[in-house]
PDB file of C-alpha atoms in Angstrom:
ATOM      1  CA  MET A 171    -112.265 -84.093 -29.809  1.00 43.00           C
ATOM      2  CA  LEU A 172    -111.466 -82.044 -27.055  1.00 42.00           C
ATOM      3  CA  LYS A 173    -113.550 -78.905 -26.526  1.00 42.00           C
ATOM      4  CA  ASN A 174    -110.423 -76.878 -25.444  1.00 45.00           C
ATOM      5  CA  ILE A 175    -108.245 -76.449 -28.448  1.00 40.00           C
ATOM      6  CA  LEU A 176    -106.138 -73.129 -28.778  1.00 41.00           C
ATOM      7  CA  THR A 177    -107.291 -71.321 -31.696  1.00 43.00           C
ATOM      8  CA  ARG A 178    -103.790 -70.493 -33.724  1.00 44.00           C
ATOM      9  CA  GLY A 179    -102.458 -66.736 -33.560  1.00 45.00           C
ATOM     10  CA  ARG A 180    -104.439 -66.270 -30.592  1.00 45.00           C
ATOM     11  CA  SER A 181    -102.576 -64.965 -27.139  1.00 45.00           C
ATOM     12  CA  ARG A 182    -103.161 -66.398 -23.824  1.00 48.00           C
ATOM     13  CA  THR A 183    -104.004 -63.547 -21.352  1.00 51.00           C
ATOM     14  CA  LEU A 184    -101.087 -63.305 -18.732  1.00 49.00           C
ATOM     15  CA  ASN A 185    -102.290 -63.327 -15.193  1.00 52.00           C
ATOM     16  CA  ARG A 186    -100.833 -61.220 -12.187  1.00 54.00           C
ATOM     17  CA  THR A 187     -98.390 -63.696 -11.372  1.00 47.00           C
ATOM     18  CA  HIS A 188     -96.884 -63.675 -14.917  1.00 49.00           C
ATOM     19  CA  LYS A 189     -96.717 -59.856 -14.602  1.00 51.00           C
ATOM     20  CA  VAL A 190     -94.912 -59.701 -11.235  1.00 44.00           C
ATOM     21  CA  ALA A 191     -92.387 -62.388 -12.889  1.00 47.00           C
ATOM     22  CA  ILE A 192     -91.644 -60.451 -15.716  1.00 49.00           C
ATOM     23  CA  ALA A 193     -91.253 -57.211 -13.890  1.00 49.00           C
ATOM     24  CA  GLY A 194     -88.627 -58.686 -11.315  1.00 49.00           C
ATOM     25  CA  VAL A 195     -86.383 -59.899 -14.446  1.00 45.00           C
ATOM     26  CA  GLY A 196     -86.355 -56.492 -15.593  1.00 51.00           C
ATOM     27  CA  THR A 197     -85.274 -55.220 -12.404  1.00 48.00           C
ATOM     28  CA  LEU A 198     -82.685 -57.640 -12.054  1.00 44.00           C
ATOM     29  CA  GLY A 199     -81.444 -56.988 -15.616  1.00 48.00           C
ATOM     30  CA  ALA A 200     -81.111 -53.209 -14.740  1.00 47.00           C
ATOM     31  CA  ALA A 201     -79.070 -53.780 -11.655  1.00 43.00           C
ATOM     32  CA  ALA A 202     -76.733 -55.946 -13.360  1.00 41.00           C
ATOM     33  CA  VAL A 203     -76.034 -53.286 -15.764  1.00 41.00           C
ATOM     34  CA  ALA A 204     -75.879 -50.676 -13.286  1.00 43.00           C
ATOM     35  CA  LEU A 205     -73.338 -52.698 -11.247  1.00 38.00           C
ATOM     36  CA  THR A 206     -71.128 -53.306 -14.321  1.00 42.00           C
ATOM     37  CA  ALA A 207     -70.898 -49.276 -14.624  1.00 42.00           C
ATOM     38  CA  VAL A 208     -69.547 -48.919 -11.127  1.00 44.00           C
ATOM     39  CA  PRO A 209     -65.672 -49.186 -10.523  1.00 45.00           C
ATOM     40  CA  ALA A 210     -63.810 -51.849  -8.394  1.00 44.00           C
ATOM     41  CA  SER A 211     -63.065 -48.746  -5.781  1.00 46.00           C
ATOM     42  CA  GLY A 212     -66.873 -48.368  -5.354  1.00 44.00           C
ATOM     43  CA  GLN A 213     -66.698 -44.662  -6.425  1.00 46.00           C
ATOM     44  CA  ALA A 214     -69.340 -43.683  -9.310  1.00 43.00           C
ATOM     45  CA  THR A 215     -66.553 -41.903 -11.202  1.00 45.00           C
ATOM     46  CA  THR A 216     -67.157 -41.478 -14.846  1.00 44.00           C
ATOM     47  CA  THR A 217     -64.372 -40.952 -17.643  1.00 46.00           C
ATOM     48  CA  SER A 218     -65.590 -37.402 -18.331  1.00 45.00           C
ATOM     49  CA  GLU A 219     -64.958 -36.505 -14.732  1.00 47.00           C
ATOM     50  CA  ALA A 220     -61.602 -37.808 -14.535  1.00 48.00           C
ATOM     51  CA  ALA A 221     -60.271 -36.325 -17.770  1.00 48.00           C
ATOM     52  CA  PRO A 222     -60.423 -32.673 -16.203  1.00 52.00           C
ATOM     53  CA  THR A 223     -58.564 -33.938 -13.084  1.00 52.00           C
ATOM     54  CA  ALA A 224     -55.882 -35.483 -15.400  1.00 50.00           C
ATOM     55  CA  LYS A 225     -55.349 -32.325 -17.107  1.00 52.00           C
ATOM     56  CA  VAL A 226     -55.132 -30.270 -13.962  1.00 50.00           C
ATOM     57  CA  ALA A 227     -52.403 -32.487 -12.558  1.00 51.00           C
ATOM     58  CA  TYR A 228     -50.336 -32.016 -15.603  1.00 50.00           C
ATOM     59  CA  SER A 229     -50.518 -28.299 -15.879  1.00 56.00           C
ATOM     60  CA  THR A 230     -49.554 -28.152 -12.022  1.00 63.00           C
ATOM     61  CA  LYS A 231     -46.209 -30.027 -12.890  1.00 61.00           C
ATOM     62  CA  GLN A 232     -45.701 -27.879 -15.935  1.00 62.00           C
ATOM     63  CA  ILE A 233     -45.717 -24.624 -13.475  1.00 63.00           C
ATOM     64  CA  GLN A 234     -43.628 -26.369 -10.877  1.00 66.00           C
ATOM     65  CA  ASP A 235     -41.162 -27.211 -13.814  1.00 66.00           C
ATOM     66  CA  VAL A 236     -40.784 -24.025 -15.193  1.00 63.00           C
ATOM     67  CA  HIS A 237     -40.719 -22.315 -11.556  1.00 65.00           C
ATOM     68  CA  ALA A 238     -37.294 -24.806 -10.505  1.00 68.00           C
ATOM     69  CA  GLY A 239     -35.838 -23.754 -14.118  1.00 71.00           C
ATOM     70  CA  VAL A 240     -36.262 -20.207 -13.314  1.00 70.00           C
ATOM     71  CA  THR A 241     -34.905 -20.414  -9.800  1.00 73.00           C
ATOM     72  CA  GLY A 242     -32.025 -22.802 -11.132  1.00 72.00           C
ATOM     73  CA  GLN A 243     -31.319 -19.928 -13.602  1.00 76.00           C
ATOM     74  CA  LEU A 244     -31.448 -17.435 -10.935  1.00 77.00           C
ATOM     75  CA  ALA A 245     -29.071 -19.599  -8.709  1.00 77.00           C
ATOM     76  CA  GLY A 246     -26.644 -19.920 -11.538  1.00 78.00           C
ATOM     77  CA  ALA A 247     -26.650 -16.074 -12.414  1.00 80.00           C
ATOM     78  CA  SER A 248     -25.936 -15.080  -8.765  1.00 82.00           C
ATOM     79  CA  GLN A 249     -22.908 -17.629  -8.859  1.00 85.00           C
ATOM     80  CA  LYS A 250     -21.577 -16.190 -12.003  1.00 85.00           C
ATOM     81  CA  VAL A 251     -22.004 -12.712 -10.256  1.00 88.00           C
ATOM     82  CA  ALA A 252     -20.195 -14.142  -7.232  1.00 86.00           C
ATOM     83  CA  ALA A 253     -17.343 -15.507  -9.300  1.00 88.00           C
ATOM     84  CA  ILE A 254     -16.902 -12.213 -11.308  1.00 91.00           C
ATOM     85  CA  GLU A 255     -16.792 -10.527  -8.059  1.00 87.00           C
ATOM     86  CA  ALA A 256     -14.248 -12.730  -6.682  1.00 89.00           C
ATOM     87  CA  LYS A 257     -12.121 -12.402  -9.642  1.00 88.00           C
ATOM     88  CA  LYS A 258     -12.260  -8.705  -9.702  1.00 89.00           C
ATOM     89  CA  GLU A 259     -11.004  -8.699  -5.243  1.00 88.00           C
ATOM     90  CA  ALA A 260      -8.409 -10.975  -6.294  1.00 90.00           C
ATOM     91  CA  ALA A 261      -7.275  -8.944  -9.042  1.00 89.00           C
ATOM     92  CA  ALA A 262      -7.515  -5.742  -6.946  1.00 90.00           C
ATOM     93  CA  LYS A 263      -5.760  -7.428  -4.241  1.00 89.00           C
ATOM     94  CA  LYS A 264      -2.837  -8.937  -6.785  1.00 90.00           C
ATOM     95  CA  ALA A 265      -2.423  -4.883  -8.052  1.00 89.00           C
ATOM     96  CA  THR A 266      -2.242  -3.531  -4.425  1.00 90.00           C
ATOM     97  CA  ALA A 267       0.465  -6.174  -3.812  1.00 89.00           C
ATOM     98  CA  GLU A 268       2.191  -5.508  -6.941  1.00 90.00           C
ATOM     99  CA  LYS A 269       1.998  -1.807  -6.459  1.00 88.00           C
ATOM    100  CA  LYS A 270       3.378  -2.192  -2.848  1.00 89.00           C
ATOM    101  CA  ALA A 271       6.168  -4.500  -4.390  1.00 89.00           C
ATOM    102  CA  ALA A 272       7.105  -2.318  -6.661  1.00 89.00           C
ATOM    103  CA  ALA A 273       7.068   0.949  -4.454  1.00 89.00           C
ATOM    104  CA  LYS A 274       9.055  -1.036  -1.897  1.00 88.00           C
ATOM    105  CA  LYS A 275      11.754  -1.997  -4.775  1.00 88.00           C
ATOM    106  CA  ALA A 276      11.948   1.528  -5.880  1.00 87.00           C
ATOM    107  CA  ALA A 277      12.752   2.755  -2.230  1.00 87.00           C
ATOM    108  CA  ALA A 278      15.194   0.051  -1.853  1.00 87.00           C
ATOM    109  CA  LYS A 279      16.715   1.014  -5.147  1.00 86.00           C
ATOM    110  CA  ARG A 280      16.740   4.958  -4.315  1.00 86.00           C
ATOM    111  CA  SER A 281      18.302   3.872  -0.768  1.00 83.00           C
ATOM    112  CA  ALA A 282      20.560   1.929  -2.349  1.00 82.00           C
ATOM    113  CA  LYS A 283      21.649   4.847  -4.890  1.00 82.00           C
ATOM    114  CA  GLU A 284      21.847   7.204  -1.853  1.00 81.00           C
ATOM    115  CA  SER A 285      23.712   4.990   0.255  1.00 74.00           C
ATOM    116  CA  THR A 286      26.346   4.727  -2.954  1.00 75.00           C
ATOM    117  CA  SER A 287      26.073   8.502  -3.447  1.00 73.00           C
ATOM    118  CA  ARG A 288      26.913   9.048   0.320  1.00 75.00           C
ATOM    119  CA  SER A 289      29.775   6.465  -0.015  1.00 68.00           C
ATOM    120  CA  ALA A 290      31.190   8.064  -3.099  1.00 69.00           C
ATOM    121  CA  GLN A 291      31.057  11.686  -1.426  1.00 69.00           C
ATOM    122  CA  ARG A 292      32.471  10.073   1.647  1.00 67.00           C
ATOM    123  CA  THR A 293      35.068   8.692  -0.439  1.00 61.00           C
ATOM    124  CA  GLU A 294      35.543  11.909  -2.321  1.00 61.00           C
ATOM    125  CA  VAL A 295      35.954  13.778   0.758  1.00 56.00           C
ATOM    126  CA  LYS A 296      38.546  11.310   2.048  1.00 59.00           C
ATOM    127  CA  LYS A 297      40.528  11.428  -1.038  1.00 57.00           C
ATOM    128  CA  ALA A 298      40.390  15.361  -0.985  1.00 50.00           C
ATOM    129  CA  ALA A 299      41.733  15.061   2.858  1.00 53.00           C
ATOM    130  CA  LYS A 300      44.562  12.795   1.809  1.00 56.00           C
ATOM    131  CA  SER A 301      45.510  15.043  -0.869  1.00 87.00           C
ATOM    132  CA  TYR A 302      46.785  17.462   1.757  1.00 97.00           C
ATOM    133  CA  PRO A 303      49.817  16.600   3.866  1.00 97.00           C
ATOM    134  CA  ASP A 304      48.979  16.730   7.753  1.00 97.00           C
ATOM    135  CA  ASN A 305      51.231  19.841   8.514  1.00 97.00           C
ATOM    136  CA  LEU A 306      51.141  23.597   8.550  1.00 98.00           C
ATOM    137  CA  ASP A 307      51.235  23.821   4.955  1.00 98.00           C
ATOM    138  CA  GLY A 308      48.480  21.113   4.088  1.00 97.00           C
ATOM    139  CA  TRP A 309      46.479  22.698   6.849  1.00 98.00           C
ATOM    140  CA  ILE A 310      46.594  26.434   5.126  1.00 98.00           C
ATOM    141  CA  ARG A 311      46.255  25.033   1.449  1.00 98.00           C
ATOM    142  CA  GLU A 312      43.011  22.879   2.616  1.00 98.00           C
ATOM    143  CA  ALA A 313      41.487  25.877   4.800  1.00 98.00           C
ATOM    144  CA  ARG A 314      41.882  28.234   1.392  1.00 98.00           C
ATOM    145  CA  ALA A 315      40.180  25.500  -0.651  1.00 97.00           C
ATOM    146  CA  ILE A 316      37.299  25.709   1.589  1.00 97.00           C
ATOM    147  CA  LEU A 317      37.290  29.319   2.021  1.00 98.00           C
ATOM    148  CA  ALA A 318      37.194  29.595  -2.038  1.00 97.00           C
ATOM    149  CA  LYS A 319      34.013  27.684  -2.049  1.00 97.00           C
ATOM    150  CA  HIS A 320      32.358  30.461   0.190  1.00 97.00           C
ATOM    151  CA  ASP A 321      34.160  33.203  -1.163  1.00 97.00           C
ATOM    152  CA  ILE A 322      36.168  34.372   1.672  1.00 98.00           C
ATOM    153  CA  PRO A 323      39.633  36.094   0.905  1.00 97.00           C
ATOM    154  CA  GLY A 324      42.849  35.240   2.445  1.00 97.00           C
ATOM    155  CA  THR A 325      46.287  34.468   0.535  1.00 98.00           C
ATOM    156  CA  TYR A 326      48.642  31.756   1.600  1.00 98.00           C
ATOM    157  CA  ASP A 327      51.427  34.335   2.645  1.00 98.00           C
ATOM    158  CA  GLY A 328      48.703  36.474   4.909  1.00 97.00           C
ATOM    159  CA  ILE A 329      47.596  33.471   6.511  1.00 98.00           C
ATOM    160  CA  HIS A 330      50.704  31.862   7.305  1.00 98.00           C
ATOM    161  CA  ARG A 331      52.134  35.029   8.259  1.00 97.00           C
ATOM    162  CA  ASN A 332      49.524  35.542  11.245  1.00 98.00           C
ATOM    163  CA  ILE A 333      49.768  31.762  12.299  1.00 98.00           C
ATOM    164  CA  MET A 334      53.251  32.333  12.812  1.00 98.00           C
ATOM    165  CA  ARG A 335      52.958  35.403  15.007  1.00 96.00           C
ATOM    166  CA  GLU A 336      50.057  33.720  16.963  1.00 96.00           C
ATOM    167  CA  SER A 337      51.043  30.385  17.745  1.00 97.00           C
ATOM    168  CA  SER A 338      54.337  29.439  15.851  1.00 97.00           C
ATOM    169  CA  GLY A 339      52.240  26.944  13.826  1.00 97.00           C
ATOM    170  CA  ASN A 340      51.058  24.972  17.238  1.00 98.00           C
ATOM    171  CA  PRO A 341      47.564  23.897  16.544  1.00 97.00           C
ATOM    172  CA  LYS A 342      47.054  23.187  20.447  1.00 97.00           C
ATOM    173  CA  ALA A 343      48.460  26.490  21.476  1.00 97.00           C
ATOM    174  CA  ILE A 344      46.541  28.445  23.998  1.00 97.00           C
ATOM    175  CA  ASN A 345      46.647  31.965  25.555  1.00 95.00           C
ATOM    176  CA  ASP A 346      46.151  31.806  29.078  1.00 92.00           C
ATOM    177  CA  TRP A 347      47.612  35.242  30.394  1.00 91.00           C
ATOM    178  CA  ASP A 348      45.640  38.049  28.293  1.00 92.00           C
ATOM    179  CA  ILE A 349      42.400  39.610  28.870  1.00 92.00           C
ATOM    180  CA  ASN A 350      40.330  36.979  27.113  1.00 92.00           C
ATOM    181  CA  ALA A 351      42.162  34.285  29.572  1.00 92.00           C
ATOM    182  CA  ILE A 352      41.144  36.504  32.434  1.00 93.00           C
ATOM    183  CA  ASN A 353      37.714  36.720  31.310  1.00 93.00           C
ATOM    184  CA  GLY A 354      37.764  32.861  30.935  1.00 94.00           C
ATOM    185  CA  ILE A 355      37.448  32.796  27.280  1.00 95.00           C
ATOM    186  CA  PRO A 356      41.227  32.143  26.362  1.00 97.00           C
ATOM    187  CA  SER A 357      42.537  32.239  22.761  1.00 97.00           C
ATOM    188  CA  LYS A 358      43.095  29.077  21.197  1.00 97.00           C
ATOM    189  CA  GLY A 359      44.600  27.205  18.198  1.00 97.00           C
ATOM    190  CA  LEU A 360      46.768  28.300  15.106  1.00 98.00           C
ATOM    191  CA  LEU A 361      45.198  31.685  14.582  1.00 98.00           C
ATOM    192  CA  GLN A 362      44.310  32.309  18.406  1.00 97.00           C
ATOM    193  CA  VAL A 363      40.433  32.345  18.112  1.00 97.00           C
ATOM    194  CA  ILE A 364      38.246  32.759  21.153  1.00 97.00           C
ATOM    195  CA  PRO A 365      35.156  30.320  21.634  1.00 97.00           C
ATOM    196  CA  PRO A 366      32.299  32.941  21.079  1.00 97.00           C
ATOM    197  CA  THR A 367      34.121  34.013  17.627  1.00 97.00           C
ATOM    198  CA  PHE A 368      34.899  30.414  16.638  1.00 98.00           C
ATOM    199  CA  LYS A 369      31.028  29.911  17.127  1.00 98.00           C
ATOM    200  CA  ALA A 370      29.917  32.750  15.297  1.00 98.00           C
ATOM    201  CA  TYR A 371      32.010  32.768  12.540  1.00 98.00           C
ATOM    202  CA  HIS A 372      32.350  28.859  12.088  1.00 98.00           C
ATOM    203  CA  VAL A 373      32.702  27.767   8.420  1.00 98.00           C
ATOM    204  CA  PRO A 374      30.408  24.978   6.968  1.00 97.00           C
ATOM    205  CA  GLY A 375      32.508  21.950   5.953  1.00 94.00           C
ATOM    206  CA  THR A 376      34.899  22.157   8.913  1.00 98.00           C
ATOM    207  CA  SER A 377      34.874  20.630  12.341  1.00 98.00           C
ATOM    208  CA  TRP A 378      33.205  22.041  15.318  1.00 98.00           C
ATOM    209  CA  ASN A 379      36.438  21.525  17.293  1.00 98.00           C
ATOM    210  CA  ILE A 380      38.477  24.843  17.955  1.00 98.00           C
ATOM    211  CA  TYR A 381      41.743  23.031  17.940  1.00 98.00           C
ATOM    212  CA  ASP A 382      40.972  21.738  14.556  1.00 98.00           C
ATOM    213  CA  PRO A 383      43.862  23.410  12.403  1.00 98.00           C
ATOM    214  CA  VAL A 384      41.743  23.840   9.066  1.00 98.00           C
ATOM    215  CA  ALA A 385      38.436  24.604  11.144  1.00 98.00           C
ATOM    216  CA  ASN A 386      40.769  27.380  13.277  1.00 98.00           C
ATOM    217  CA  ILE A 387      42.198  28.937  10.029  1.00 98.00           C
ATOM    218  CA  ALA A 388      38.702  28.937   8.335  1.00 98.00           C
ATOM    219  CA  ALA A 389      36.789  30.719  11.395  1.00 98.00           C
ATOM    220  CA  ALA A 390      39.707  33.193  11.817  1.00 98.00           C
ATOM    221  CA  CYS A 391      39.748  34.022   8.105  1.00 98.00           C
ATOM    222  CA  ASN A 392      36.058  34.719   8.004  1.00 98.00           C
ATOM    223  CA  TYR A 393      36.160  36.923  11.008  1.00 98.00           C
ATOM    224  CA  ALA A 394      38.959  38.934   9.697  1.00 98.00           C
ATOM    225  CA  ALA A 395      37.379  39.441   6.251  1.00 98.00           C
ATOM    226  CA  ASP A 396      33.967  40.624   8.172  1.00 97.00           C
ATOM    227  CA  LYS A 397      36.240  42.926  10.416  1.00 96.00           C
ATOM    228  CA  TYR A 398      39.299  43.727   8.268  1.00 97.00           C
ATOM    229  CA  GLY A 399      38.505  42.690   4.607  1.00 97.00           C
ATOM    230  CA  THR A 400      40.968  39.848   4.607  1.00 97.00           C
ATOM    231  CA  MET A 401      43.473  38.183   6.989  1.00 97.00           C
ATOM    232  CA  ASP A 402      46.246  39.914   4.586  1.00 97.00           C
ATOM    233  CA  ASN A 403      45.184  43.274   6.418  1.00 97.00           C
ATOM    234  CA  VAL A 404      45.831  41.896   9.972  1.00 96.00           C
ATOM    235  CA  ASP A 405      49.167  42.551  11.204  1.00 93.00           C
ATOM    236  CA  SER A 406      48.661  42.315  14.935  1.00 89.00           C
ATOM    237  CA  ALA A 407      46.636  41.155  17.367  1.00 83.00           C
ATOM    238  CA  TYR A 408      43.020  41.145  16.157  1.00 85.00           C
TER     239      TYR A 408
END
């Protein structure tokens, strides 16, 4: 029998070489564990550090979304206000245009009415003029109708009598020999009126032509009423 037989349950003592080998294996195991914890990018970022970064990014996006929403609402409100102002301006312009059109229409209507009125008045005057014959009888009667409107007296007979004495019924008669003619203001017309007297006693509604028979009679009767009370009181040169 061999003398160096191992006793059961007794451990062999580890020499220095064995201890170094075991330590190396432990070191390699720890390194392998460490390598498995490193991300592919080579950055040692843990899960606990990545979580807060993700939360911050999400929070910023929410703020941006809110800002965009508010900006959009303000822009929409501005557009609505602009649209309302544009409608108001358009309505104001329309109202102004309608007002101008109504005023123009009213003015045209007034003008047409006034024109019609003037035309009617001219027609009435023409009819009135045509109602008197163009002779001594007609001139006296027309002159008396005008004198009546101005409360100037004078009968038909008184006017006719003086006309026959002064001009014999000639509306173009002119005196070129008496003192008035010598002074350069000869008597003219049916009742031989000098120009200054005709101008001073002209009756509205009659012609300014001293030779017009109706105008001449009216001015002479107006003068006679002022100086003698009425043409009826005149029996000679006046």
